[in-house]
mmCIF file of C-alpha atoms in Angstrom:
data_model
loop_
_atom_site.group_PDB
_atom_site.id
_atom_site.type_symbol
_atom_site.label_atom_id
_atom_site.label_comp_id
_atom_site.label_asym_id
_atom_site.label_seq_id
_atom_site.Cartn_x
_atom_site.Cartn_y
_atom_site.Cartn_z
ATOM 1 C CA UNK A 694 -0.089 4.352 -9.508
ATOM 2 C CA UNK A 695 3.298 4.858 -7.888
ATOM 3 C CA UNK A 696 6.269 2.709 -8.835
ATOM 4 C CA UNK A 697 9.222 1.531 -6.779
ATOM 5 C CA UNK A 698 12.415 -0.371 -7.705
ATOM 6 C CA UNK A 699 12.061 -4.150 -7.449
ATOM 7 C CA UNK A 700 14.904 -6.515 -6.434
ATOM 8 C CA UNK A 701 15.811 -7.082 -10.091
ATOM 9 C CA UNK A 702 16.181 -3.345 -10.669
ATOM 10 C CA UNK A 703 12.926 -2.906 -12.526
ATOM 11 C CA UNK A 704 10.198 -0.584 -11.341
ATOM 12 C CA UNK A 705 7.133 -2.288 -9.917
ATOM 13 C CA UNK A 706 3.763 -0.642 -9.302
ATOM 14 C CA UNK A 707 2.867 0.204 -5.710
ATOM 15 C CA UNK A 708 -0.791 -0.018 -4.798
ATOM 16 C CA UNK A 709 -2.514 3.095 -3.484
ATOM 17 C CA UNK A 710 -2.872 2.990 0.323
ATOM 18 C CA UNK A 711 -6.630 3.617 0.170
ATOM 19 C CA UNK A 712 -9.370 2.049 -1.898
ATOM 20 C CA UNK A 713 -12.990 3.033 -2.594
ATOM 21 C CA UNK A 714 -15.158 0.189 -3.833
ATOM 22 C CA UNK A 715 -18.748 -0.987 -3.862
ATOM 23 C CA UNK A 716 -20.096 -3.007 -0.937
ATOM 24 C CA UNK A 717 -21.416 -6.048 -2.761
ATOM 25 C CA UNK A 718 -20.993 -8.979 -0.379
ATOM 26 C CA UNK A 719 -22.893 -9.904 2.766
ATOM 27 C CA UNK A 720 -19.639 -9.726 4.731
ATOM 28 C CA UNK A 721 -18.938 -6.184 3.557
ATOM 29 C CA UNK A 722 -22.472 -5.055 4.366
ATOM 30 C CA UNK A 723 -22.247 -6.645 7.813
ATOM 31 C CA UNK A 724 -18.952 -4.843 8.424
ATOM 32 C CA UNK A 725 -20.542 -1.575 7.294
ATOM 33 C CA UNK A 726 -23.486 -2.106 9.644
ATOM 34 C CA UNK A 727 -21.110 -2.644 12.565
ATOM 35 C CA UNK A 728 -19.201 0.527 11.670
ATOM 36 C CA UNK A 729 -22.456 2.501 11.609
ATOM 37 C CA UNK A 730 -23.455 1.221 15.042
ATOM 38 C CA UNK A 731 -20.022 2.120 16.440
ATOM 39 C CA UNK A 732 -20.277 5.595 14.939
ATOM 40 C CA UNK A 733 -23.773 6.228 16.312
ATOM 41 C CA UNK A 734 -22.659 5.101 19.759
ATOM 42 C CA UNK A 735 -19.657 7.453 19.547
ATOM 43 C CA UNK A 736 -21.880 10.387 18.518
ATOM 44 C CA UNK A 737 -24.388 9.682 21.282
ATOM 45 C CA UNK A 738 -21.722 9.646 23.988
ATOM 46 C CA UNK A 739 -20.640 13.128 22.866
ATOM 47 C CA UNK A 740 -24.125 14.594 22.604
ATOM 48 C CA UNK A 741 -23.845 15.085 18.844
ATOM 49 C CA UNK A 742 -26.882 14.914 16.508
ATOM 50 C CA UNK A 743 -27.798 11.416 15.368
ATOM 51 C CA UNK A 744 -29.013 11.028 11.769
ATOM 52 C CA UNK A 745 -32.577 9.818 11.289
ATOM 53 C CA UNK A 746 -32.910 6.202 10.075
ATOM 54 C CA UNK A 747 -29.185 5.640 9.813
ATOM 55 C CA UNK A 748 -28.488 2.561 11.930
ATOM 56 C CA UNK A 749 -27.029 -0.727 10.756
ATOM 57 C CA UNK A 750 -30.354 -2.347 9.755
ATOM 58 C CA UNK A 751 -31.331 0.748 7.762
ATOM 59 C CA UNK A 752 -28.001 0.772 5.930
ATOM 60 C CA UNK A 753 -28.431 -2.931 5.192
ATOM 61 C CA UNK A 754 -31.889 -2.294 3.708
ATOM 62 C CA UNK A 755 -30.454 0.511 1.598
ATOM 63 C CA UNK A 756 -27.593 -1.596 0.263
ATOM 64 C CA UNK A 757 -29.835 -4.558 -0.506
ATOM 65 C CA UNK A 758 -32.323 -2.372 -2.346
ATOM 66 C CA UNK A 759 -29.634 -0.629 -4.422
ATOM 67 C CA UNK A 760 -26.357 -2.564 -3.944
ATOM 68 C CA UNK A 761 -24.593 -0.712 -6.741
ATOM 69 C CA UNK A 762 -24.860 2.559 -4.789
ATOM 70 C CA UNK A 763 -23.289 1.504 -1.482
ATOM 71 C CA UNK A 764 -19.543 2.101 -1.258
ATOM 72 C CA UNK A 765 -16.789 1.917 1.312
ATOM 73 C CA UNK A 766 -13.402 3.525 1.870
ATOM 74 C CA UNK A 767 -10.788 0.939 2.854
ATOM 75 C CA UNK A 768 -7.195 0.932 4.069
ATOM 76 C CA UNK A 769 -5.574 -2.510 3.798
ATOM 77 C CA UNK A 770 -9.075 -4.035 3.745
ATOM 78 C CA UNK A 771 -10.039 -2.196 6.947
ATOM 79 C CA UNK A 772 -13.315 -0.327 6.399
ATOM 80 C CA UNK A 773 -12.818 3.341 7.302
ATOM 81 C CA UNK A 774 -16.128 4.722 6.007
ATOM 82 C CA UNK A 775 -19.323 3.676 4.274
ATOM 83 C CA UNK A 776 -21.759 5.772 2.284
ATOM 84 C CA UNK A 777 -24.493 5.686 -0.353
ATOM 85 C CA UNK A 778 -23.765 7.227 -3.761
ATOM 86 C CA UNK A 779 -26.552 8.671 -5.913
ATOM 87 C CA UNK A 780 -25.624 10.342 -9.237
ATOM 88 C CA UNK A 781 -29.247 11.251 -9.978
ATOM 89 C CA UNK A 782 -30.700 12.371 -6.618
ATOM 90 C CA UNK A 783 -34.125 13.816 -5.900
ATOM 91 C CA UNK A 784 -33.321 16.855 -3.777
ATOM 92 C CA UNK A 785 -36.788 18.427 -3.894
ATOM 93 C CA UNK A 786 -36.697 19.165 -0.122
ATOM 94 C CA UNK A 787 -33.697 21.423 -0.755
ATOM 95 C CA UNK A 788 -35.705 23.768 -2.964
ATOM 96 C CA UNK A 789 -33.549 25.977 -5.189
ATOM 97 C CA UNK A 790 -30.411 24.921 -3.323
ATOM 98 C CA UNK A 791 -30.866 21.412 -4.723
ATOM 99 C CA UNK A 792 -31.569 22.341 -8.330
ATOM 100 C CA UNK A 793 -29.301 21.060 -11.058
ATOM 101 C CA UNK A 794 -27.350 17.802 -11.245
ATOM 102 C CA UNK A 795 -24.987 16.483 -8.600
ATOM 103 C CA UNK A 796 -23.449 13.423 -7.017
ATOM 104 C CA UNK A 797 -25.266 13.022 -3.702
ATOM 105 C CA UNK A 798 -23.588 11.369 -0.722
ATOM 106 C CA UNK A 799 -25.941 10.038 1.929
ATOM 107 C CA UNK A 800 -25.588 7.941 5.092
ATOM 108 C CA UNK A 801 -21.914 8.815 5.382
ATOM 109 C CA UNK A 802 -20.386 7.143 8.430
ATOM 110 C CA UNK A 803 -16.709 7.074 9.391
ATOM 111 C CA UNK A 804 -14.737 4.873 11.754
ATOM 112 C CA UNK A 805 -14.654 6.684 15.118
ATOM 113 C CA UNK A 806 -11.395 8.170 16.421
ATOM 114 C CA UNK A 807 -9.330 7.023 13.420
ATOM 115 C CA UNK A 808 -5.974 8.871 13.158
ATOM 116 C CA UNK A 809 -6.455 9.654 9.439
ATOM 117 C CA UNK A 810 -8.742 12.483 8.258
ATOM 118 C CA UNK A 811 -11.288 10.211 6.607
ATOM 119 C CA UNK A 812 -13.630 13.079 5.681
ATOM 120 C CA UNK A 813 -10.819 14.683 3.702
ATOM 121 C CA UNK A 814 -10.182 11.445 1.799
ATOM 122 C CA UNK A 815 -13.897 11.115 0.998
ATOM 123 C CA UNK A 816 -14.002 14.736 -0.160
ATOM 124 C CA UNK A 817 -11.028 14.296 -2.495
ATOM 125 C CA UNK A 818 -12.393 11.089 -3.951
ATOM 126 C CA UNK A 819 -16.008 12.264 -4.328
ATOM 127 C CA UNK A 820 -15.119 15.525 -6.080
ATOM 128 C CA UNK A 821 -12.914 13.612 -8.528
ATOM 129 C CA UNK A 822 -15.525 10.882 -9.065
ATOM 130 C CA UNK A 823 -18.198 13.502 -9.777
ATOM 131 C CA UNK A 824 -15.913 15.069 -12.382
ATOM 132 C CA UNK A 825 -15.421 11.676 -14.060
ATOM 133 C CA UNK A 826 -19.202 11.230 -14.102
ATOM 134 C CA UNK A 827 -19.532 14.593 -15.844
ATOM 135 C CA UNK A 828 -21.367 16.110 -12.876
ATOM 136 C CA UNK A 829 -20.590 19.653 -11.713
ATOM 137 C CA UNK A 830 -20.727 19.161 -7.943
ATOM 138 C CA UNK A 831 -21.127 16.901 -4.935
ATOM 139 C CA UNK A 832 -23.851 17.406 -2.331
ATOM 140 C CA UNK A 833 -24.408 15.974 1.127
ATOM 141 C CA UNK A 834 -26.327 16.613 4.343
ATOM 142 C CA UNK A 835 -25.295 16.975 7.981
ATOM 143 C CA UNK A 836 -27.953 16.736 10.725
ATOM 144 C CA UNK A 837 -28.362 19.869 12.855
ATOM 145 C CA UNK A 838 -30.623 20.518 15.828
ATOM 146 C CA UNK A 839 -29.982 24.170 16.663
ATOM 147 C CA UNK A 840 -28.815 27.409 15.119
ATOM 148 C CA UNK A 841 -25.554 26.678 13.303
ATOM 149 C CA UNK A 842 -23.638 29.031 15.560
ATOM 150 C CA UNK A 843 -24.423 26.958 18.657
ATOM 151 C CA UNK A 844 -24.988 23.477 17.248
ATOM 152 C CA UNK A 845 -22.593 20.794 18.572
ATOM 153 C CA UNK A 846 -21.786 19.833 14.980
ATOM 154 C CA UNK A 847 -20.352 23.303 14.236
ATOM 155 C CA UNK A 848 -16.683 22.168 14.519
ATOM 156 C CA UNK A 849 -17.338 19.452 11.925
ATOM 157 C CA UNK A 850 -18.968 21.963 9.589
ATOM 158 C CA UNK A 851 -15.989 24.282 10.036
ATOM 159 C CA UNK A 852 -13.655 21.448 9.035
ATOM 160 C CA UNK A 853 -15.755 20.712 5.967
ATOM 161 C CA UNK A 854 -15.688 24.366 4.954
ATOM 162 C CA UNK A 855 -11.900 24.338 5.292
ATOM 163 C CA UNK A 856 -11.914 21.446 2.801
ATOM 164 C CA UNK A 857 -13.945 23.488 0.306
ATOM 165 C CA UNK A 858 -17.515 22.529 1.176
ATOM 166 C CA UNK A 859 -20.083 25.333 1.177
ATOM 167 C CA UNK A 860 -23.125 25.418 3.452
ATOM 168 C CA UNK A 861 -25.844 26.226 0.936
ATOM 169 C CA UNK A 862 -28.673 26.495 3.476
ATOM 170 C CA UNK A 863 -30.362 24.695 6.352
ATOM 171 C CA UNK A 864 -33.789 23.084 6.389
ATOM 172 C CA UNK A 865 -35.568 19.806 5.711
ATOM 173 C CA UNK A 866 -33.384 17.052 4.322
ATOM 174 C CA UNK A 867 -34.061 14.016 2.196
ATOM 175 C CA UNK A 868 -35.155 11.879 5.183
ATOM 176 C CA UNK A 869 -37.385 14.465 6.882
ATOM 177 C CA UNK A 870 -34.902 15.890 9.389
ATOM 178 C CA UNK A 871 -33.301 19.315 9.756
ATOM 179 C CA UNK A 872 -29.923 19.399 8.047
ATOM 180 C CA UNK A 873 -27.179 21.634 6.791
ATOM 181 C CA UNK A 874 -27.147 21.331 2.996
ATOM 182 C CA UNK A 875 -23.573 20.979 1.780
ATOM 183 C CA UNK A 876 -22.037 21.347 -1.652
ATOM 184 C CA UNK A 877 -18.564 21.220 -3.192
ATOM 185 C CA UNK A 878 -17.526 21.632 -6.822
ATOM 186 C CA UNK A 879 -16.393 18.606 -8.802
ATOM 187 C CA UNK A 880 -12.681 18.650 -9.553
ATOM 188 C CA UNK A 881 -10.677 16.278 -11.721
ATOM 189 C CA UNK A 882 -7.624 15.023 -9.830
ATOM 190 C CA UNK A 883 -5.552 12.814 -12.184
ATOM 191 C CA UNK A 884 -2.865 12.208 -9.551
ATOM 192 C CA UNK A 885 -5.323 10.989 -6.929
ATOM 193 C CA UNK A 886 -4.924 7.359 -8.015
ATOM 194 C CA UNK A 887 -1.554 7.301 -6.223
ATOM 195 C CA UNK A 888 -3.448 7.882 -2.960
ATOM 196 C CA UNK A 889 -6.903 6.387 -3.525
ATOM 197 C CA UNK A 890 -7.723 3.572 -5.912
ATOM 198 C CA UNK A 891 -11.257 3.810 -7.311
ATOM 199 C CA UNK A 892 -13.123 0.529 -7.656
ATOM 200 C CA UNK A 893 -16.493 2.175 -8.314
ATOM 201 C CA UNK A 894 -17.287 1.622 -12.002
ATOM 202 C CA UNK A 895 -18.553 4.407 -14.178
ATOM 203 C CA UNK A 896 -22.075 3.851 -15.560
ATOM 204 C CA UNK A 897 -22.415 2.244 -18.977
ATOM 205 C CA UNK A 898 -24.433 5.247 -20.112
ATOM 206 C CA UNK A 899 -23.421 8.847 -19.440
ATOM 207 C CA UNK A 900 -25.158 10.838 -16.724
ATOM 208 C CA UNK A 901 -27.120 13.482 -18.612
ATOM 209 C CA UNK A 902 -28.160 16.834 -17.252
ATOM 210 C CA UNK A 903 -29.364 20.167 -18.558
ATOM 211 C CA UNK A 904 -27.280 22.544 -16.462
ATOM 212 C CA UNK A 905 -23.519 22.518 -16.197
ATOM 213 C CA UNK A 906 -23.072 24.511 -12.997
ATOM 214 C CA UNK A 907 -23.884 24.300 -9.329
ATOM 215 C CA UNK A 908 -25.775 27.142 -7.697
ATOM 216 C CA UNK A 909 -23.217 28.800 -5.469
#
């Protein structure tokens, strides 16, 4: 946490500008549902692929079934993104590309047209959180409808690759739709707390796995 001089000359802690925390209240879940609907509307107007079963009601069902896995990225209590975290995912549809342990991000939705690169903030936080969980990588999916070279989502995938994400393969995803399977290595970032405060608790028991590496 950063510190700044206070009026009495002492240094006082300055809160990080961003915060990732669990969505535990009805109000937070309602806000997340509204963000999802806004995002889907924004995607539809631009002819971009819409995720299967990803609307507000579906997110609400997900968060109510596993409330400890739903999280949001906030700036001054404004919700910038919502997502589902799964430290022990079943990625059988990925085949070999999904073997080994990972932190899986699903139903990732960001506030449309926000001036901050929210995907970059999520990437930084998720790779650090995976490292603190003792997991070797983070995985996610992006819906695609065509060959990657001509798919409307290509610019987004290019941005993700610039951030360090690798496109492992394309094929069936976890909700029976065609996706690009994405992966990035976990990376401990001790200084990240000055930028993003983490309110997602670590599990009371360690996440155990048999392999220590992602399949690059």
